[in-house]
Amino acid sequence: MDKSKRILVTGAAGFMGSHLVDGLIEQGCLEVYGVDDLSGGYESNINPKSKFTQLDLREKNKTRDYINEVKPKIVFHLAADATEGRSQFTPISCTERNYFAYLYVLVPAIKNGLEKMILTSSMSVYGSQTPPFDETMPTAPDDIYGVSKAAMEKATKILSDVHKFKYVIMRPHNVYGPGQNLSDPYRNVVGIFINCLLNNKNFYIYGDGAQKRAFSYIDDFTPYIIKAAILPEVEGEIFNIGPTKEYTINELADIVLKEFFPDGNVPSHLAPKYLPMRPLEVLNAWCTADKAKKILGYQTSVDLAEGIKKMVAWAKKLGPQKFRYLDDLEIVTDETPSTWVEKLM
Ligand SMILES: NC(=O)c1ccc[n+]([C@@H]2O[C@H](COP(=O)([O-])OP(=O)(O)OC[C@H]3O[C@@H](n4cnc5c(N)ncnc54)[C@H](O)[C@@H]3O)[C@@H](O)[C@H]2O)c1
């Protein structure tokens, strides 16, 4: 990648976006621009060597004017409402923050000479097909968030076919690590478990905790999204990124608790409590990463116990965070998890 090229990272104050900005600057990229509306990200995540603008990408005209001015050649799009489990209760804002905001960036970027889009999608596009998911499977999302990500992917391909910009699609899953928003009660199971314990409260597990996931430490994601932007042979490709070893949520809970209580004596008030499964939650979801291993040289370097150790050390320094609930759920019914309606955490 030509390091003098103008790069834009959306979601630059967010967890993965801020690590990406740091990585690009460390690699010597000279013109790294970032935007974020700070709805889920933090000012403290913003790299001072980047050129940051606070902007809500749902504001179509402001976004167009911004892109007209910056004229980025490479865009890493990470801005999103990534609260997958909540999206059934906020279908409009999820679609606005994901699909619409993406088009509000992409369309003016194409008109201003975009060379390459690196879109961060999600494993949610596979829905409830049988894992491990591989990139040849069709997209079959089962929830509103997954629908928005699948639509963003499809729009990228269609507009690239017609307007001839290059693109790569990354599908990470369950990324965790320092810099993550601990105050979000709707997503990031690792962060929620840690923040509950920091607040001296138990955490909640939806269902019986036997559902399986694979978890990616942030340092095992950032180098590969950068590589995806650099390697010419990956144009138009889709990559799953993430470890293939899966854990049940109960196993994850044990690992987090062990980090706080190494002797195994968990105070009774901090034992996890179980709640009904959230509607449409996919039971088992993990991917193969064979393609990323072969083409991007992907490998897992931080296993879950080690990653949790690092994240807990960071979180303890940060201290307990108050959970920030969203007051405008668009649909509240008996199906809405009590953790959100009753603000249990
Ligand atoms: N963390 C994961 O496990 C994971 C897994 C799969 C995919 N992803 C995708 O990766 C990307 C980054 O996720 P993350 O975990 O860093 O989440 P994050 O919430 O930390 O980052 C997203 C950022 O987007 C910003 N944002 C939201 N709406 C915006 C808007 N309208 N205008 C401008 N900025 C806006 C938020 O303020 C936030 O800083 C997202 O696209 C997410 O869907 C994340």
GROMACS .gro file of C-alpha atoms and ligand atoms in nm:
model
  389
    1MET     CA    1   0.000   0.000   0.000
    2ASP     CA    2   0.126   0.344  -0.088
    3LYS     CA    3   0.167   0.496   0.259
    4SER     CA    4   0.098   0.847   0.137
    5LYS     CA    5  -0.250   0.750   0.019
    6ARG     CA    6  -0.538   0.912   0.201
    7ILE     CA    7  -0.712   0.658   0.423
    8LEU     CA    8  -1.045   0.699   0.601
    9VAL     CA    9  -1.145   0.479   0.893
   10THR     CA   10  -1.510   0.505   0.996
   11GLY     CA   11  -1.587   0.408   1.355
   12ALA     CA   12  -1.239   0.539   1.439
   13ALA     CA   13  -1.321   0.599   1.807
   14GLY     CA   14  -1.465   0.252   1.843
   15PHE     CA   15  -1.292  -0.058   1.965
   16MET     CA   16  -1.172  -0.219   1.643
   17GLY     CA   17  -1.156   0.107   1.445
   18SER     CA   18  -0.922   0.271   1.696
   19HIS     CA   19  -0.689  -0.029   1.702
   20LEU     CA   20  -0.689  -0.016   1.322
   21VAL     CA   21  -0.602   0.356   1.316
   22ASP     CA   22  -0.317   0.287   1.561
   23GLY     CA   23  -0.196   0.000   1.340
   24LEU     CA   24  -0.204   0.207   1.021
   25ILE     CA   25  -0.013   0.491   1.186
   26GLU     CA   26   0.242   0.247   1.331
   27GLN     CA   27   0.292   0.111   0.979
   28GLY     CA   28   0.383   0.460   0.862
   29CYS     CA   29   0.061   0.563   0.686
   30LEU     CA   30   0.079   0.938   0.662
   31GLU     CA   31  -0.277   1.049   0.602
   32VAL     CA   32  -0.514   0.863   0.828
   33TYR     CA   33  -0.854   1.027   0.870
   34GLY     CA   34  -1.113   0.904   1.116
   35VAL     CA   35  -1.482   0.971   1.174
   36ASP     CA   36  -1.712   0.859   1.451
   37ASP     CA   37  -2.021   1.004   1.618
   38LEU     CA   38  -1.904   0.878   1.959
   39SER     CA   39  -2.232   0.691   2.012
   40GLY     CA   40  -2.039   0.377   2.098
   41GLY     CA   41  -1.678   0.488   2.085
   42TYR     CA   42  -1.466   0.700   2.315
   43GLU     CA   43  -1.270   1.015   2.263
   44SER     CA   44  -0.985   0.853   2.458
   45ASN     CA   45  -0.958   0.589   2.182
   46ILE     CA   46  -0.878   0.850   1.917
   47ASN     CA   47  -0.518   0.846   1.796
   48PRO     CA   48  -0.389   1.207   1.813
   49LYS     CA   49  -0.179   1.144   1.503
   50SER     CA   50  -0.496   1.082   1.300
   51LYS     CA   51  -0.720   1.355   1.160
   52PHE     CA   52  -1.041   1.296   1.350
   53THR     CA   53  -1.385   1.447   1.285
   54GLN     CA   54  -1.693   1.383   1.495
   55LEU     CA   55  -1.964   1.305   1.243
   56ASP     CA   56  -2.287   1.111   1.246
   57LEU     CA   57  -2.282   0.923   0.917
   58ARG     CA   58  -2.661   0.910   0.915
   59GLU     CA   59  -2.644   1.278   0.827
   60LYS     CA   60  -2.637   1.230   0.453
   61ASN     CA   61  -2.548   1.582   0.341
   62LYS     CA   62  -2.283   1.640   0.607
   63THR     CA   63  -2.130   1.303   0.523
   64ARG     CA   64  -2.130   1.384   0.150
   65ASP     CA   65  -1.961   1.721   0.220
   66TYR     CA   66  -1.702   1.553   0.442
   67ILE     CA   67  -1.619   1.290   0.180
   68ASN     CA   68  -1.608   1.556  -0.094
   69GLU     CA   69  -1.347   1.736   0.112
   70VAL     CA   70  -1.134   1.441   0.224
   71LYS     CA   71  -1.156   1.237  -0.100
   72PRO     CA   72  -1.025   0.916   0.058
   73LYS     CA   73  -0.860   0.662  -0.170
   74ILE     CA   74  -0.896   0.377   0.079
   75VAL     CA   75  -1.188   0.344   0.318
   76PHE     CA   76  -1.207   0.100   0.608
   77HIS     CA   77  -1.572   0.101   0.708
   78LEU     CA   78  -1.623  -0.008   1.068
   79ALA     CA   79  -1.886   0.238   1.195
   80ALA     CA   80  -2.194   0.046   1.298
   81ASP     CA   81  -2.458  -0.026   1.548
   82ALA     CA   82  -2.325  -0.371   1.621
   83THR     CA   83  -2.575  -0.467   1.890
   84GLU     CA   84  -2.689  -0.780   1.713
   85GLY     CA   85  -2.915  -0.914   1.988
   86ARG     CA   86  -3.085  -0.575   2.031
   87SER     CA   87  -3.145  -0.521   1.660
   88GLN     CA   88  -3.481  -0.702   1.671
   89PHE     CA   89  -3.594  -0.426   1.908
   90THR     CA   90  -3.430  -0.137   1.713
   91PRO     CA   91  -3.474  -0.245   1.350
   92ILE     CA   92  -3.499   0.109   1.213
   93SER     CA   93  -3.196   0.261   1.383
   94CYS     CA   94  -2.991  -0.052   1.315
   95THR     CA   95  -3.066  -0.024   0.943
   96GLU     CA   96  -3.001   0.350   0.943
   97ARG     CA   97  -2.669   0.318   1.126
   98ASN     CA   98  -2.554   0.022   0.921
   99TYR     CA   99  -2.697   0.003   0.569
  100PHE     CA  100  -2.792   0.367   0.509
  101ALA     CA  101  -2.488   0.522   0.677
  102TYR     CA  102  -2.269   0.291   0.470
  103LEU     CA  103  -2.425   0.407   0.143
  104TYR     CA  104  -2.393   0.769   0.258
  105VAL     CA  105  -2.016   0.709   0.277
  106LEU     CA  106  -1.976   0.479  -0.021
  107VAL     CA  107  -2.163   0.678  -0.284
  108PRO     CA  108  -1.972   1.008  -0.247
  109ALA     CA  109  -1.650   0.811  -0.200
  110ILE     CA  110  -1.702   0.643  -0.539
  111LYS     CA  111  -1.767   0.984  -0.695
  112ASN     CA  112  -1.443   1.113  -0.541
  113GLY     CA  113  -1.216   0.842  -0.679
  114LEU     CA  114  -1.237   0.565  -0.418
  115GLU     CA  115  -0.983   0.297  -0.502
  116LYS     CA  116  -1.057   0.038  -0.234
  117MET     CA  117  -1.324  -0.030   0.028
  118ILE     CA  118  -1.247  -0.265   0.314
  119LEU     CA  119  -1.584  -0.345   0.466
  120THR     CA  120  -1.610  -0.496   0.810
  121SER     CA  121  -1.906  -0.727   0.795
  122SER     CA  122  -1.985  -1.001   1.041
  123MET     CA  123  -2.035  -1.371   1.093
  124SER     CA  124  -2.404  -1.289   1.149
  125VAL     CA  125  -2.456  -1.308   0.772
  126TYR     CA  126  -2.438  -1.689   0.796
  127GLY     CA  127  -2.744  -1.704   1.025
  128SER     CA  128  -2.820  -2.046   1.169
  129GLN     CA  129  -2.653  -2.262   0.906
  130THR     CA  130  -2.442  -2.544   1.045
  131PRO     CA  131  -2.103  -2.422   1.171
  132PRO     CA  132  -1.818  -2.404   1.103
  133PHE     CA  133  -1.920  -2.140   0.850
  134ASP     CA  134  -1.706  -2.100   0.541
  135GLU     CA  135  -1.706  -1.822   0.287
  136THR     CA  136  -1.864  -2.035   0.013
  137MET     CA  137  -2.187  -2.065   0.213
  138PRO     CA  138  -2.471  -1.837   0.108
  139THR     CA  139  -2.562  -1.543   0.325
  140ALA     CA  140  -2.874  -1.633   0.523
  141PRO     CA  141  -2.900  -1.386   0.811
  142ASP     CA  142  -3.150  -1.458   1.084
  143ASP     CA  143  -3.160  -1.117   1.248
  144ILE     CA  144  -3.190  -0.751   1.155
  145TYR     CA  145  -2.821  -0.677   1.218
  146GLY     CA  146  -2.721  -0.968   0.994
  147VAL     CA  147  -2.962  -0.848   0.726
  148SER     CA  148  -2.798  -0.504   0.731
  149LYS     CA  149  -2.450  -0.653   0.705
  150ALA     CA  150  -2.552  -0.888   0.422
  151ALA     CA  151  -2.711  -0.593   0.239
  152MET     CA  152  -2.392  -0.388   0.285
  153GLU     CA  153  -2.188  -0.673   0.140
  154LYS     CA  154  -2.419  -0.713  -0.158
  155ALA     CA  155  -2.430  -0.338  -0.227
  156THR     CA  156  -2.049  -0.332  -0.221
  157LYS     CA  157  -2.024  -0.605  -0.482
  158ILE     CA  158  -2.291  -0.456  -0.709
  159LEU     CA  159  -2.151  -0.104  -0.696
  160SER     CA  160  -1.796  -0.233  -0.744
  161ASP     CA  161  -1.901  -0.432  -1.050
  162VAL     CA  162  -2.052  -0.120  -1.202
  163HIS     CA  163  -1.820   0.153  -1.076
  164LYS     CA  164  -1.494  -0.046  -1.067
  165PHE     CA  165  -1.352   0.021  -0.723
  166LYS     CA  166  -1.176  -0.264  -0.543
  167TYR     CA  167  -1.303  -0.413  -0.222
  168VAL     CA  168  -1.243  -0.675   0.045
  169ILE     CA  169  -1.498  -0.796   0.298
  170MET     CA  170  -1.390  -0.908   0.644
  171ARG     CA  171  -1.619  -1.119   0.861
  172PRO     CA  172  -1.480  -1.117   1.215
  173HIS     CA  173  -1.653  -1.274   1.510
  174ASN     CA  174  -1.664  -1.197   1.881
  175VAL     CA  175  -1.360  -0.974   1.896
  176TYR     CA  176  -1.259  -0.863   2.245
  177GLY     CA  177  -0.973  -0.684   2.417
  178PRO     CA  178  -0.858  -0.354   2.565
  179GLY     CA  179  -1.042  -0.049   2.432
  180GLN     CA  180  -1.377  -0.224   2.413
  181ASN     CA  181  -1.686  -0.038   2.531
  182LEU     CA  182  -1.747  -0.191   2.875
  183SER     CA  183  -2.058   0.014   2.940
  184ASP     CA  184  -2.260  -0.141   2.659
  185PRO     CA  185  -2.523  -0.370   2.815
  186TYR     CA  186  -2.636  -0.506   2.477
  187ARG     CA  187  -2.329  -0.670   2.329
  188ASN     CA  188  -1.972  -0.793   2.382
  189VAL     CA  189  -2.029  -1.081   2.618
  190VAL     CA  190  -1.669  -1.074   2.740
  191GLY     CA  191  -1.688  -0.704   2.826
  192ILE     CA  192  -2.025  -0.742   2.997
  193PHE     CA  193  -1.905  -1.029   3.216
  194ILE     CA  194  -1.593  -0.834   3.315
  195ASN     CA  195  -1.777  -0.509   3.383
  196CYS     CA  196  -2.042  -0.682   3.597
  197LEU     CA  197  -1.770  -0.831   3.815
  198LEU     CA  198  -1.587  -0.497   3.837
  199ASN     CA  199  -1.917  -0.352   3.959
  200ASN     CA  200  -1.938  -0.631   4.218
  201LYS     CA  201  -2.248  -0.771   4.047
  202ASN     CA  202  -2.329  -1.109   3.901
  203PHE     CA  203  -2.363  -1.138   3.523
  204TYR     CA  204  -2.648  -1.300   3.331
  205ILE     CA  205  -2.634  -1.586   3.084
  206TYR     CA  206  -2.911  -1.621   2.827
  207GLY     CA  207  -3.031  -1.980   2.792
  208ASP     CA  208  -2.841  -2.267   2.954
  209GLY     CA  209  -2.498  -2.133   2.853
  210ALA     CA  210  -2.430  -2.431   2.626
  211GLN     CA  211  -2.434  -2.214   2.313
  212LYS     CA  212  -2.095  -2.208   2.144
  213ARG     CA  213  -1.886  -1.923   2.013
  214ALA     CA  214  -1.523  -1.858   1.915
  215PHE     CA  215  -1.353  -1.545   2.047
  216SER     CA  216  -1.086  -1.331   1.880
  217TYR     CA  217  -0.837  -1.121   2.069
  218ILE     CA  218  -0.808  -0.780   1.899
  219ASP     CA  219  -0.437  -0.826   1.814
  220ASP     CA  220  -0.539  -1.125   1.604
  221PHE     CA  221  -0.768  -0.909   1.395
  222THR     CA  222  -0.598  -0.574   1.325
  223PRO     CA  223  -0.291  -0.698   1.131
  224TYR     CA  224  -0.510  -0.897   0.894
  225ILE     CA  225  -0.753  -0.621   0.804
  226ILE     CA  226  -0.446  -0.411   0.719
  227LYS     CA  227  -0.305  -0.697   0.512
  228ALA     CA  228  -0.637  -0.722   0.331
  229ALA     CA  229  -0.593  -0.363   0.221
  230ILE     CA  230  -0.235  -0.419   0.107
  231LEU     CA  231  -0.235  -0.749  -0.083
  232PRO     CA  232  -0.339  -0.709  -0.446
  233GLU     CA  233  -0.447  -1.073  -0.483
  234VAL     CA  234  -0.736  -1.036  -0.240
  235GLU     CA  235  -0.951  -0.795  -0.440
  236GLY     CA  236  -1.318  -0.887  -0.425
  237GLU     CA  237  -1.258  -1.157  -0.161
  238ILE     CA  238  -1.444  -1.232   0.160
  239PHE     CA  239  -1.255  -1.349   0.468
  240ASN     CA  240  -1.370  -1.502   0.793
  241ILE     CA  241  -1.130  -1.391   1.063
  242GLY     CA  242  -1.119  -1.558   1.399
  243PRO     CA  243  -0.999  -1.862   1.588
  244THR     CA  244  -1.159  -2.196   1.514
  245LYS     CA  245  -1.158  -2.319   1.873
  246GLU     CA  246  -1.506  -2.276   2.013
  247TYR     CA  247  -1.616  -2.238   2.376
  248THR     CA  248  -1.954  -2.259   2.543
  249ILE     CA  249  -2.071  -1.943   2.718
  250ASN     CA  250  -2.045  -2.139   3.044
  251GLU     CA  251  -1.678  -2.210   2.969
  252LEU     CA  252  -1.622  -1.843   2.893
  253ALA     CA  253  -1.791  -1.751   3.223
  254ASP     CA  254  -1.557  -1.989   3.410
  255ILE     CA  255  -1.248  -1.838   3.246
  256VAL     CA  256  -1.356  -1.483   3.334
  257LEU     CA  257  -1.446  -1.580   3.692
  258LYS     CA  258  -1.112  -1.759   3.731
  259GLU     CA  259  -0.931  -1.440   3.634
  260PHE     CA  260  -1.108  -1.255   3.917
  261PHE     CA  261  -1.103  -1.543   4.167
  262PRO     CA  262  -0.800  -1.761   4.089
  263ASP     CA  263  -0.860  -1.982   4.395
  264GLY     CA  264  -1.205  -2.073   4.261
  265ASN     CA  265  -1.390  -1.923   4.558
  266VAL     CA  266  -1.652  -1.717   4.375
  267PRO     CA  267  -1.867  -1.523   4.625
  268SER     CA  268  -2.222  -1.653   4.604
  269HIS     CA  269  -2.367  -1.316   4.498
  270LEU     CA  270  -2.135  -1.316   4.195
  271ALA     CA  271  -2.238  -1.657   4.061
  272PRO     CA  272  -2.388  -1.619   3.711
  273LYS     CA  273  -2.768  -1.609   3.684
  274TYR     CA  274  -2.955  -1.766   3.396
  275LEU     CA  275  -3.230  -1.598   3.189
  276PRO     CA  276  -3.440  -1.716   2.893
  277MET     CA  277  -3.262  -1.727   2.559
  278ARG     CA  278  -3.287  -1.405   2.357
  279PRO     CA  279  -3.515  -1.436   2.054
  280LEU     CA  280  -3.341  -1.555   1.738
  281GLU     CA  281  -3.006  -1.600   1.913
  282VAL     CA  282  -2.806  -1.843   1.700
  283LEU     CA  283  -2.708  -2.141   1.915
  284ASN     CA  284  -2.376  -2.231   1.768
  285ALA     CA  285  -2.171  -1.992   1.562
  286TRP     CA  286  -1.812  -2.020   1.460
  287CYS     CA  287  -1.619  -2.014   1.134
  288THR     CA  288  -1.339  -2.179   0.947
  289ALA     CA  289  -1.046  -1.946   0.889
  290ASP     CA  290  -0.875  -2.168   0.630
  291LYS     CA  291  -0.897  -1.908   0.356
  292ALA     CA  292  -0.754  -1.632   0.578
  293LYS     CA  293  -0.479  -1.870   0.692
  294LYS     CA  294  -0.384  -1.954   0.335
  295ILE     CA  295  -0.405  -1.607   0.180
  296LEU     CA  296  -0.355  -1.360   0.466
  297GLY     CA  297  -0.128  -1.582   0.677
  298TYR     CA  298  -0.385  -1.559   0.957
  299GLN     CA  299  -0.304  -1.737   1.280
  300THR     CA  300  -0.429  -1.715   1.635
  301SER     CA  301  -0.154  -1.589   1.862
  302VAL     CA  302  -0.353  -1.520   2.180
  303ASP     CA  303  -0.572  -1.792   2.328
  304LEU     CA  304  -0.886  -1.712   2.522
  305ALA     CA  305  -0.743  -1.746   2.875
  306GLU     CA  306  -0.444  -1.527   2.790
  307GLY     CA  307  -0.662  -1.270   2.611
  308ILE     CA  308  -0.903  -1.251   2.904
  309LYS     CA  309  -0.608  -1.201   3.139
  310LYS     CA  310  -0.490  -0.905   2.931
  311MET     CA  311  -0.837  -0.758   2.903
  312VAL     CA  312  -0.913  -0.793   3.274
  313ALA     CA  313  -0.580  -0.623   3.357
  314TRP     CA  314  -0.679  -0.332   3.131
  315ALA     CA  315  -1.036  -0.319   3.265
  316LYS     CA  316  -0.921  -0.318   3.627
  317LYS     CA  317  -0.705  -0.014   3.553
  318LEU     CA  318  -1.002   0.156   3.387
  319GLY     CA  319  -1.230   0.068   3.675
  320PRO     CA  320  -1.599  -0.026   3.685
  321GLN     CA  321  -1.813   0.141   3.421
  322LYS     CA  322  -2.181   0.228   3.456
  323PHE     CA  323  -2.387   0.040   3.199
  324ARG     CA  324  -2.540   0.284   2.948
  325TYR     CA  325  -2.892   0.177   2.853
  326LEU     CA  326  -3.065   0.306   2.546
  327ASP     CA  327  -3.401   0.457   2.627
  328ASP     CA  328  -3.544   0.441   2.280
  329LEU     CA  329  -3.591   0.072   2.210
  330GLU     CA  330  -3.828   0.082   1.912
  331ILE     CA  331  -4.029  -0.223   2.017
  332VAL     CA  332  -4.074  -0.333   2.377
  333THR     CA  333  -4.276  -0.650   2.428
  334ASP     CA  334  -4.261  -0.960   2.648
  335GLU     CA  335  -3.985  -1.078   2.415
  336THR     CA  336  -3.754  -0.793   2.516
  337PRO     CA  337  -3.486  -0.928   2.753
  338SER     CA  338  -3.550  -0.823   3.113
  339THR     CA  339  -3.182  -0.727   3.148
  340TRP     CA  340  -3.259  -0.432   2.918
  341VAL     CA  341  -3.612  -0.338   3.021
  342GLU     CA  342  -3.543  -0.363   3.393
  343LYS     CA  343  -3.180  -0.247   3.358
  344LEU     CA  344  -3.069  -0.543   3.565
  345MET     CA  345  -2.694  -0.495   3.535
  346LIG     N1  346  -1.653  -0.665   1.801
  346LIG     C1  347  -1.697  -0.772   1.739
  346LIG     O1  348  -1.702  -0.879   1.797
  346LIG     C2  349  -1.742  -0.767   1.595
  346LIG     C3  350  -1.773  -0.887   1.531
  346LIG     C4  351  -1.815  -0.882   1.399
  346LIG     C5  352  -1.823  -0.762   1.332
  346LIG     N2  353  -1.793  -0.647   1.398
  346LIG     C6  354  -1.804  -0.522   1.323
  346LIG     O2  355  -1.682  -0.451   1.339
  346LIG     C7  356  -1.707  -0.311   1.339
  346LIG     C8  357  -1.646  -0.248   1.464
  346LIG     O3  358  -1.704  -0.307   1.579
  346LIG     P1  359  -1.657  -0.269   1.724
  346LIG     O4  360  -1.666  -0.392   1.806
  346LIG     O5  361  -1.529  -0.197   1.718
  346LIG     O6  362  -1.776  -0.175   1.770
  346LIG     P2  363  -1.774  -0.029   1.832
  346LIG     O7  364  -1.913   0.000   1.873
  346LIG     O8  365  -1.667  -0.016   1.933
  346LIG     O9  366  -1.736   0.060   1.706
  346LIG     C9  367  -1.830   0.109   1.614
  346LIG    C10  368  -1.814   0.260   1.612
  346LIG    O10  369  -1.907   0.313   1.517
  346LIG    C11  370  -1.951   0.438   1.568
  346LIG     N3  371  -2.078   0.471   1.505
  346LIG    C12  372  -2.198   0.409   1.519
  346LIG     N4  373  -2.291   0.471   1.447
  346LIG    C13  374  -2.229   0.575   1.384
  346LIG    C14  375  -2.273   0.677   1.297
  346LIG     N5  376  -2.401   0.685   1.259
  346LIG     N6  377  -2.183   0.767   1.255
  346LIG    C15  378  -2.054   0.762   1.294
  346LIG     N7  379  -2.005   0.667   1.377
  346LIG    C16  380  -2.094   0.575   1.421
  346LIG    C17  381  -1.963   0.416   1.718
  346LIG    O11  382  -1.957   0.535   1.791
  346LIG    C18  383  -1.845   0.327   1.746
  346LIG    O12  384  -1.732   0.400   1.788
  346LIG    C19  385  -1.859  -0.297   1.330
  346LIG    O13  386  -1.890  -0.275   1.195
  346LIG    C20  387  -1.912  -0.429   1.376
  346LIG    O14  388  -2.037  -0.457   1.317
  346LIG    C21  389  -1.754  -0.647   1.528
   0.00000   0.00000   0.00000
